[in-house]
Amino acid sequence: MYKWWQRKDRTVIITGIGKETARELARRGGWIINVYARHLDLTSTKSIGEFTKKINEEEQRVDLLINNAGVMRCPHWQTEDGFEMQFGVNHLDHFLLTNLLLDMMKHSAPSHIINVSSLAHVVGEMDFNDLNWENKKYNTKVAYCQSKLANVLFTKELVRQLPGTGVTVNALHPGVVETEHTGMHQSPFSSAVLGEQTQFLTTSL
């Protein structure tokens, strides 16, 4: 059975605070690209374009992309490009990042994309008439759930588009860790939906 970490020349990209993920991958021999050193600002499509341009020019391959960065229940902020912050960072800008790296990942196959979503997606609804919250009162919880549903829908669409390419796509719920945001999860719904077990939500075959 093929295991991606058995390769000696593999390259891994993790967005956001992925210290433990990076540590485990490094322990298995992965080469972790420090996103801070590469200056990747996921609130800016310009920054994403600059980042992926360097990756495509300087790296020979990308074996694993973990779309891990995200924001949660923030005020009604906007990204540099004017998108609602949670939908912009959690979905749109990772959508752009993934697509700008996709040709290299096909070339690097077998390769893998992991979208870090949340079980909160189960109560999410896509309001395609007002994704940017311009015509209704802002609800940060609803906006977060919508962004996590978008992660899952994006994963399913990639699965549909990529058969035979050697690129495997997964979405997962990472569970909950105790941080300064833990207090947000004290409701019965949050305790049930954002539980401790890590679960894969969808996968390509």
Coordinates of N, CA and C in Angstrom, one line a residue:
M1 N 0.8 -1.2 0.0 CA 0.0 0.0 0.0 C 0.9 1.2 0.0
Y2 N 0.6 2.2 -0.9 CA 1.4 3.4 -1.0 C 1.1 4.3 0.2
K3 N 2.2 4.8 0.8 CA 2.2 5.8 1.9 C 3.0 7.0 1.4
W4 N 2.3 8.2 1.4 CA 3.0 9.4 0.8 C 4.3 9.7 1.6
W5 N 4.3 9.5 2.9 CA 5.5 9.9 3.6 C 6.7 9.0 3.4
Q6 N 6.5 7.9 2.6 CA 7.7 7.1 2.2 C 8.5 7.7 1.2
R7 N 8.0 8.8 0.5 CA 8.8 9.5 -0.5 C 9.9 10.3 0.2
K8 N 11.1 10.5 -0.4 CA 12.1 11.2 0.2 C 12.2 12.7 -0.3
D9 N 11.4 13.0 -1.3 CA 11.4 14.4 -1.9 C 10.1 15.1 -1.7
R10 N 9.3 14.7 -0.8 CA 7.9 15.3 -0.6 C 8.0 16.7 -0.1
T11 N 7.0 17.5 -0.5 CA 6.9 18.8 0.0 C 5.5 19.0 0.6
V12 N 5.4 19.6 1.7 CA 4.1 19.8 2.4 C 3.9 21.3 2.7
I13 N 2.7 21.8 2.5 CA 2.3 23.2 2.8 C 1.1 23.1 3.8
I14 N 1.3 23.8 4.9 CA 0.2 23.9 5.9 C -0.1 25.4 6.1
T15 N -1.3 25.8 6.0 CA -1.7 27.2 6.3 C -2.1 27.3 7.7
G16 N -1.9 28.5 8.3 CA -2.4 28.7 9.7 C -1.4 28.1 10.7
I17 N -2.0 28.0 11.9 CA -1.2 27.5 13.1 C -1.3 26.0 13.1
G18 N -0.3 25.4 12.5 CA -0.3 23.9 12.4 C 0.9 23.3 13.0
K19 N 1.3 23.8 14.2 CA 2.5 23.4 14.8 C 2.6 21.9 15.0
E20 N 1.5 21.3 15.6 CA 1.6 19.9 15.9 C 1.5 19.1 14.7
T21 N 0.7 19.5 13.7 CA 0.7 18.8 12.4 C 2.1 18.9 11.7
A22 N 2.7 20.0 11.7 CA 4.0 20.2 11.1 C 5.0 19.3 11.8
R23 N 4.9 19.3 13.2 CA 5.9 18.5 14.0 C 5.8 17.0 13.6
E24 N 4.6 16.5 13.5 CA 4.4 15.1 13.2 C 4.8 14.8 11.8
L25 N 4.6 15.7 10.8 CA 5.0 15.5 9.5 C 6.5 15.5 9.4
A26 N 7.1 16.4 10.1 CA 8.6 16.5 10.1 C 9.2 15.3 10.7
R27 N 8.5 14.7 11.8 CA 9.0 13.5 12.4 C 9.0 12.4 11.4
R28 N 8.1 12.4 10.5 CA 8.0 11.4 9.4 C 8.8 11.7 8.2
G29 N 9.5 12.8 8.3 CA 10.5 13.1 7.2 C 10.0 14.2 6.2
G30 N 8.8 14.8 6.5 CA 8.3 15.8 5.6 C 9.1 17.1 5.6
W31 N 9.1 17.8 4.5 CA 9.7 19.1 4.4 C 8.6 20.2 4.5
I32 N 8.6 20.9 5.6 CA 7.5 21.8 5.9 C 8.0 23.2 5.4
I33 N 7.1 23.8 4.6 CA 7.4 25.2 4.1 C 6.8 26.1 5.2
N34 N 7.6 27.0 5.8 CA 7.1 27.9 6.8 C 6.3 29.0 6.1
V35 N 5.0 29.0 6.3 CA 4.2 30.0 5.6 C 4.4 31.4 6.1
Y36 N 5.0 31.6 7.3 CA 5.3 33.0 7.7 C 6.5 33.5 6.9
A37 N 7.5 32.6 6.8 CA 8.7 33.0 6.0 C 8.3 33.3 4.6
R38 N 7.3 32.6 4.1 CA 6.9 32.8 2.7 C 5.9 34.0 2.6
H39 N 5.4 34.5 3.7 CA 4.5 35.6 3.8 C 3.2 35.3 3.0
L40 N 2.4 34.5 3.6 CA 1.1 34.2 3.1 C 0.0 34.8 4.0
D41 N -0.7 35.8 3.4 CA -1.8 36.5 4.1 C -3.1 36.1 3.5
L42 N -3.8 35.2 4.2 CA -5.1 34.7 3.6 C -6.2 35.7 3.7
T43 N -6.0 36.9 4.0 CA -7.0 37.9 3.8 C -6.8 38.7 2.5
S44 N -5.8 38.3 1.7 CA -5.4 39.1 0.6 C -5.2 38.2 -0.6
T45 N -6.0 38.3 -1.7 CA -5.7 37.5 -2.9 C -4.4 37.9 -3.6
K46 N -3.9 39.1 -3.4 CA -2.6 39.5 -3.9 C -1.5 38.7 -3.2
S47 N -1.6 38.6 -1.9 CA -0.6 37.8 -1.2 C -0.6 36.3 -1.6
I48 N -1.8 35.8 -1.8 CA -2.0 34.4 -2.2 C -1.3 34.2 -3.6
G49 N -1.6 35.1 -4.5 CA -1.0 35.1 -5.8 C 0.6 35.1 -5.8
E50 N 1.1 36.0 -4.9 CA 2.6 36.1 -4.8 C 3.1 34.8 -4.2
F51 N 2.4 34.3 -3.2 CA 2.9 33.0 -2.5 C 2.9 31.9 -3.5
T52 N 1.8 31.7 -4.2 CA 1.8 30.5 -5.1 C 2.7 30.7 -6.3
K53 N 3.0 31.9 -6.7 CA 3.9 32.2 -7.8 C 5.3 31.7 -7.4
K54 N 5.7 32.0 -6.1 CA 7.0 31.6 -5.6 C 7.1 30.0 -5.5
I55 N 6.0 29.5 -5.0 CA 6.0 28.0 -4.9 C 6.1 27.3 -6.3
N56 N 5.4 27.8 -7.2 CA 5.4 27.2 -8.6 C 6.8 27.4 -9.2
E57 N 7.4 28.5 -8.9 CA 8.7 28.8 -9.5 C 9.9 28.1 -8.8
E58 N 9.8 27.9 -7.5 CA 10.9 27.5 -6.7 C 10.9 26.0 -6.2
E59 N 9.7 25.5 -6.2 CA 9.5 24.1 -5.7 C 9.3 23.1 -6.9
Q60 N 9.8 21.9 -6.7 CA 9.7 20.9 -7.7 C 8.3 20.2 -7.7
R61 N 7.7 20.2 -6.5 CA 6.5 19.4 -6.3 C 5.8 19.9 -5.0
V62 N 4.5 19.6 -4.9 CA 3.7 19.8 -3.7 C 2.9 18.5 -3.5
D63 N 3.3 17.7 -2.4 CA 2.7 16.4 -2.2 C 1.5 16.5 -1.3
L64 N 1.5 17.5 -0.4 CA 0.4 17.6 0.6 C 0.1 19.1 0.9
L65 N -1.2 19.4 0.7 CA -1.6 20.8 1.0 C -2.7 20.7 2.1
I66 N -2.4 21.2 3.3 CA -3.4 21.2 4.4 C -3.9 22.7 4.5
N67 N -5.2 22.8 4.1 CA -5.8 24.2 4.3 C -6.4 24.3 5.7
N68 N -5.6 24.7 6.6 CA -5.8 24.7 8.0 C -6.2 26.1 8.6
A69 N -5.7 27.1 8.0 CA -6.0 28.5 8.6 C -7.4 28.8 8.6
G70 N -7.8 29.6 9.6 CA -9.2 30.0 9.6 C -9.5 31.0 10.7
V71 N -10.6 31.7 10.6 CA -11.1 32.6 11.6 C -12.5 32.1 12.1
M72 N -12.9 32.5 13.3 CA -14.1 32.0 13.9 C -14.8 33.1 14.7
R73 N -16.1 33.3 14.4 CA -17.0 34.2 15.1 C -16.4 35.6 15.4
C74 N -15.8 36.1 14.4 CA -15.2 37.5 14.5 C -16.3 38.5 14.2
P75 N -16.1 39.8 14.5 CA -17.1 40.8 14.2 C -17.2 40.9 12.7
H76 N -18.1 41.8 12.2 CA -18.3 41.9 10.8 C -17.2 42.6 10.1
W77 N -16.0 41.9 10.0 CA -14.9 42.4 9.4 C -14.9 42.0 7.9
Q78 N -14.0 42.6 7.1 CA -13.8 42.2 5.7 C -12.4 42.0 5.4
T79 N -12.1 41.1 4.4 CA -10.8 40.9 3.9 C -10.3 42.1 3.1
E80 N -9.1 42.1 2.7 CA -8.5 43.2 1.9 C -9.3 43.4 0.7
D81 N -9.9 42.3 0.1 CA -10.6 42.4 -1.1 C -12.1 42.6 -0.9
G82 N -12.5 42.9 0.3 CA -13.9 43.2 0.6 C -14.9 42.1 0.8
F83 N -14.3 40.9 1.1 CA -15.2 39.7 1.4 C -15.4 39.6 2.9
E84 N -16.6 39.1 3.3 CA -16.9 38.9 4.7 C -15.7 38.0 5.2
M85 N -15.2 38.3 6.4 CA -13.9 37.7 6.8 C -14.0 36.2 6.9
Q86 N -15.0 35.7 7.5 CA -15.0 34.2 7.7 C -15.1 33.5 6.4
F87 N -16.0 33.9 5.6 CA -16.2 33.3 4.3 C -15.0 33.5 3.4
G88 N -14.4 34.7 3.5 CA -13.2 35.0 2.7 C -12.0 34.1 3.1
V89 N -11.6 34.1 4.4 CA -10.5 33.4 4.8 C -10.7 31.9 4.8
N90 N -11.8 31.5 5.4 CA -12.1 30.0 5.6 C -12.3 29.3 4.3
H91 N -12.9 30.0 3.3 CA -13.3 29.3 2.1 C -12.6 30.0 0.8
L92 N -13.0 31.2 0.5 CA -12.6 31.8 -0.8 C -11.1 31.8 -1.0
D93 N -10.4 32.2 0.0 CA -9.0 32.4 -0.2 C -8.2 31.0 -0.3
H94 N -8.8 30.0 0.5 CA -8.2 28.7 0.3 C -8.6 28.1 -1.0
F95 N -9.8 28.4 -1.5 CA -10.2 28.0 -2.8 C -9.2 28.5 -3.9
L96 N -8.9 29.8 -3.8 CA -7.9 30.3 -4.7 C -6.5 29.7 -4.5
L97 N -6.1 29.6 -3.3 CA -4.8 28.9 -3.1 C -4.7 27.5 -3.7
T98 N -5.7 26.7 -3.4 CA -5.7 25.4 -3.9 C -5.7 25.3 -5.4
N99 N -6.5 26.1 -6.1 CA -6.6 26.1 -7.5 C -5.3 26.6 -8.2
L100 N -4.6 27.5 -7.5 CA -3.3 28.0 -8.1 C -2.2 27.0 -7.9
L101 N -2.4 26.0 -7.0 CA -1.4 25.0 -6.8 C -1.8 23.7 -7.4
L102 N -3.0 23.6 -8.0 CA -3.5 22.3 -8.4 C -2.7 21.7 -9.6
D103 N -2.2 22.4 -10.5 CA -1.5 21.9 -11.6 C -0.2 21.2 -11.1
M104 N 0.5 21.8 -10.1 CA 1.7 21.2 -9.6 C 1.3 20.0 -8.8
M105 N 0.2 20.0 -8.1 CA -0.2 18.8 -7.3 C -0.6 17.6 -8.2
K106 N -1.2 17.9 -9.4 CA -1.4 16.9 -10.4 C -0.1 16.3 -10.9
H107 N 0.9 17.2 -11.1 CA 2.2 16.8 -11.6 C 2.9 15.9 -10.5
S108 N 2.6 16.2 -9.2 CA 3.3 15.5 -8.1 C 2.5 14.3 -7.7
A109 N 1.5 13.9 -8.4 CA 0.6 12.8 -7.9 C 1.4 11.5 -7.8
P110 N 1.0 10.7 -6.8 CA -0.1 10.8 -5.9 C 0.1 11.9 -4.8
S111 N -0.8 12.8 -4.8 CA -0.8 14.0 -3.8 C -2.1 14.1 -3.1
H112 N -2.1 15.0 -2.1 CA -3.3 15.0 -1.2 C -3.6 16.5 -0.8
I113 N -4.9 16.8 -0.8 CA -5.4 18.0 -0.3 C -6.3 17.7 0.9
I114 N -6.1 18.4 2.0 CA -6.9 18.3 3.2 C -7.5 19.6 3.6
N115 N -8.8 19.7 3.5 CA -9.5 20.9 3.9 C -10.1 20.8 5.4
V116 N -9.6 21.6 6.2 CA -10.0 21.6 7.6 C -11.3 22.3 7.7
S117 N -12.4 21.5 7.9 CA -13.8 22.1 8.0 C -14.2 22.0 9.5
S118 N -15.4 21.7 9.7 CA -16.0 21.6 11.1 C -17.3 20.9 11.0
L119 N -17.7 20.2 12.1 CA -19.0 19.6 12.1 C -20.1 20.7 12.2
A120 N -19.7 21.9 12.4 CA -20.6 23.0 12.3 C -21.2 23.1 11.0
H121 N -20.6 22.5 10.0 CA -21.2 22.6 8.6 C -22.6 22.0 8.5
V122 N -22.9 21.1 9.4 CA -24.2 20.4 9.3 C -25.4 21.3 9.5
V123 N -25.2 22.5 10.2 CA -26.2 23.4 10.3 C -26.0 24.7 9.4
G124 N -25.0 24.6 8.6 CA -24.7 25.7 7.7 C -25.7 25.7 6.5
E125 N -26.0 26.9 6.0 CA -26.8 27.1 4.8 C -26.1 28.1 3.9
M126 N -26.1 27.9 2.6 CA -25.4 28.8 1.7 C -26.5 29.8 1.2
D127 N -26.3 31.0 1.5 CA -27.1 32.1 1.0 C -26.5 32.7 -0.2
F128 N -26.7 32.1 -1.3 CA -26.0 32.5 -2.6 C -26.5 33.9 -3.0
N129 N -27.6 34.4 -2.5 CA -28.0 35.7 -2.8 C -27.4 36.8 -2.0
D130 N -26.7 36.4 -0.9 CA -26.1 37.4 -0.1 C -24.9 36.8 0.7
L131 N -23.9 36.2 0.0 CA -22.8 35.6 0.7 C -22.0 36.6 1.5
N132 N -22.0 37.8 1.1 CA -21.2 38.8 1.8 C -21.9 39.6 2.9
W133 N -23.1 39.2 3.2 CA -23.8 39.8 4.3 C -24.0 41.3 4.1
E134 N -24.5 41.7 2.9 CA -24.7 43.1 2.6 C -26.2 43.5 2.8
N135 N -27.1 42.5 2.8 CA -28.5 42.8 2.8 C -29.2 42.3 4.0
K136 N -28.5 41.8 5.0 CA -29.1 41.3 6.2 C -28.2 41.6 7.4
K137 N -28.8 41.5 8.6 CA -28.1 41.7 9.8 C -27.0 40.6 10.0
Y138 N -25.8 41.0 10.3 CA -24.7 40.0 10.4 C -24.9 39.1 11.7
N139 N -24.7 37.8 11.4 CA -24.7 36.9 12.5 C -23.4 36.1 12.4
T140 N -22.5 36.3 13.3 CA -21.2 35.7 13.2 C -21.2 34.2 13.3
K141 N -22.1 33.6 14.1 CA -22.2 32.1 14.2 C -22.7 31.5 12.8
V142 N -23.8 32.1 12.3 CA -24.3 31.7 11.0 C -23.3 31.8 9.9
A143 N -22.5 32.9 9.9 CA -21.5 33.1 8.9 C -20.4 32.1 9.0
Y144 N -20.0 31.7 10.2 CA -19.0 30.7 10.4 C -19.5 29.3 9.9
C145 N -20.7 28.9 10.2 CA -21.3 27.7 9.7 C -21.3 27.6 8.2
Q146 N -21.7 28.8 7.6 CA -21.7 28.8 6.2 C -20.4 28.6 5.6
S147 N -19.3 29.2 6.2 CA -18.0 29.1 5.6 C -17.5 27.6 5.7
K148 N -17.9 26.9 6.8 CA -17.5 25.5 7.0 C -18.3 24.6 6.0
L149 N -19.5 24.9 5.7 CA -20.2 24.2 4.7 C -19.6 24.4 3.4
A150 N -19.1 25.6 3.1 CA -18.5 25.8 1.8 C -17.2 25.0 1.7
N151 N -16.5 24.8 2.8 CA -15.3 23.9 2.8 C -15.7 22.5 2.3
V152 N -16.8 21.9 2.8 CA -17.2 20.6 2.5 C -17.7 20.5 1.0
L153 N -18.5 21.5 0.6 CA -19.0 21.6 -0.8 C -17.8 21.7 -1.8
F154 N -16.8 22.5 -1.4 CA -15.6 22.6 -2.3 C -14.9 21.3 -2.4
T155 N -14.8 20.6 -1.2 CA -14.1 19.3 -1.2 C -14.9 18.3 -2.1
K156 N -16.2 18.2 -2.0 CA -17.0 17.3 -2.8 C -16.8 17.7 -4.3
E157 N -16.7 18.9 -4.7 CA -16.6 19.3 -6.1 C -15.2 18.9 -6.6
L158 N -14.2 19.1 -5.8 CA -12.8 18.7 -6.2 C -12.8 17.1 -6.4
V159 N -13.5 16.4 -5.5 CA -13.5 14.9 -5.7 C -14.2 14.6 -7.0
R160 N -15.2 15.4 -7.4 CA -15.9 15.1 -8.6 C -15.1 15.4 -9.8
Q161 N -14.2 16.5 -9.7 CA -13.4 16.9 -10.8 C -12.1 16.2 -11.0
L162 N -11.6 15.5 -10.0 CA -10.2 15.0 -10.0 C -10.1 13.5 -10.1
P163 N -11.1 12.7 -10.5 CA -10.8 11.3 -10.6 C -9.8 11.0 -11.7
G164 N -8.9 10.1 -11.4 CA -7.9 9.7 -12.3 C -6.6 10.6 -12.3
T165 N -6.6 11.6 -11.5 CA -5.5 12.5 -11.5 C -4.5 12.1 -10.5
G166 N -4.9 11.3 -9.5 CA -3.9 10.9 -8.5 C -4.0 11.9 -7.3
V167 N -4.9 12.9 -7.3 CA -5.0 13.8 -6.2 C -6.2 13.4 -5.4
T168 N -5.9 13.1 -4.1 CA -6.9 12.7 -3.2 C -7.3 13.9 -2.3
V169 N -8.6 14.1 -2.1 CA -9.1 15.2 -1.4 C -10.0 14.8 -0.2
N170 N -9.7 15.3 1.0 CA -10.5 15.1 2.2 C -10.9 16.3 2.9
A171 N -12.0 16.3 3.6 CA -12.4 17.4 4.5 C -12.5 16.7 5.9
L172 N -12.2 17.4 6.9 CA -12.2 16.8 8.3 C -12.7 17.8 9.3
H173 N -13.2 17.3 10.4 CA -13.5 18.1 11.6 C -12.3 17.8 12.6
P174 N -11.6 18.8 13.0 CA -10.4 18.6 13.8 C -10.6 18.3 15.2
G175 N -11.8 18.4 15.7 CA -12.0 18.4 17.2 C -11.8 19.7 17.8
V176 N -11.8 19.8 19.1 CA -11.7 21.0 19.9 C -10.5 20.9 20.8
V177 N -9.8 22.0 20.9 CA -8.7 22.1 21.9 C -9.0 23.3 22.8
E178 N -8.4 23.3 24.0 CA -8.7 24.4 24.9 C -7.8 25.6 24.6
T179 N -8.4 26.6 24.1 CA -7.8 27.9 23.8 C -8.6 29.0 24.4
E180 N -8.2 30.2 24.1 CA -9.0 31.4 24.5 C -10.4 31.4 23.9
H181 N -10.6 30.6 22.8 CA -11.9 30.5 22.1 C -12.8 29.4 22.7
T182 N -12.3 28.6 23.6 CA -13.1 27.5 24.1 C -14.4 27.9 24.7
G183 N -14.5 29.1 25.3 CA -15.7 29.5 25.9 C -16.8 29.7 24.9
M184 N -16.5 29.8 23.6 CA -17.5 29.9 22.6 C -18.3 28.6 22.5
H185 N -17.8 27.5 23.0 CA -18.4 26.2 22.8 C -19.2 25.6 24.0
Q186 N -19.8 26.5 24.8 CA -20.4 26.0 26.0 C -21.9 25.7 25.8
S187 N -22.5 26.0 24.7 CA -23.9 25.7 24.4 C -24.1 24.2 24.2
P188 N -25.3 23.7 24.4 CA -25.5 22.2 24.1 C -25.2 21.9 22.6
F189 N -25.6 22.9 21.7 CA -25.3 22.6 20.3 C -23.8 22.5 20.0
S190 N -23.1 23.5 20.6 CA -21.6 23.5 20.3 C -21.0 22.3 20.9
S191 N -21.4 21.9 22.1 CA -20.8 20.7 22.7 C -21.0 19.5 21.8
A192 N -22.2 19.4 21.2 CA -22.6 18.2 20.4 C -21.9 18.3 19.1
V193 N -22.0 19.4 18.4 CA -21.5 19.6 17.0 C -20.0 19.7 17.0
L194 N -19.4 20.4 17.9 CA -17.9 20.6 17.9 C -17.3 19.7 18.9
G195 N -17.6 18.4 18.8 CA -17.1 17.5 19.8 C -15.6 17.2 19.7
E196 N -15.2 16.2 20.5 CA -13.7 16.0 20.6 C -13.2 15.0 19.5
Q197 N -14.1 14.3 18.9 CA -13.6 13.2 18.0 C -13.3 13.8 16.6
T198 N -12.1 13.5 16.1 CA -11.8 13.9 14.7 C -12.5 13.0 13.7
Q199 N -13.1 13.6 12.7 CA -13.9 12.8 11.8 C -13.6 13.3 10.4
F200 N -13.5 12.3 9.5 CA -13.4 12.6 8.1 C -14.8 12.8 7.5
L201 N -15.0 13.9 6.8 CA -16.4 14.2 6.3 C -16.6 13.6 4.9
T202 N -15.6 13.7 4.1 CA -15.8 13.1 2.7 C -14.4 12.8 2.2
T203 N -14.3 11.9 1.2 CA -13.1 11.5 0.6 C -13.2 11.1 -0.8
S204 N -12.1 11.3 -1.6 CA -12.2 10.8 -2.9 C -11.7 9.3 -2.9
L205 N -12.0 8.6 -3.9 CA -11.7 7.2 -4.0 C -10.5 7.0 -5.0

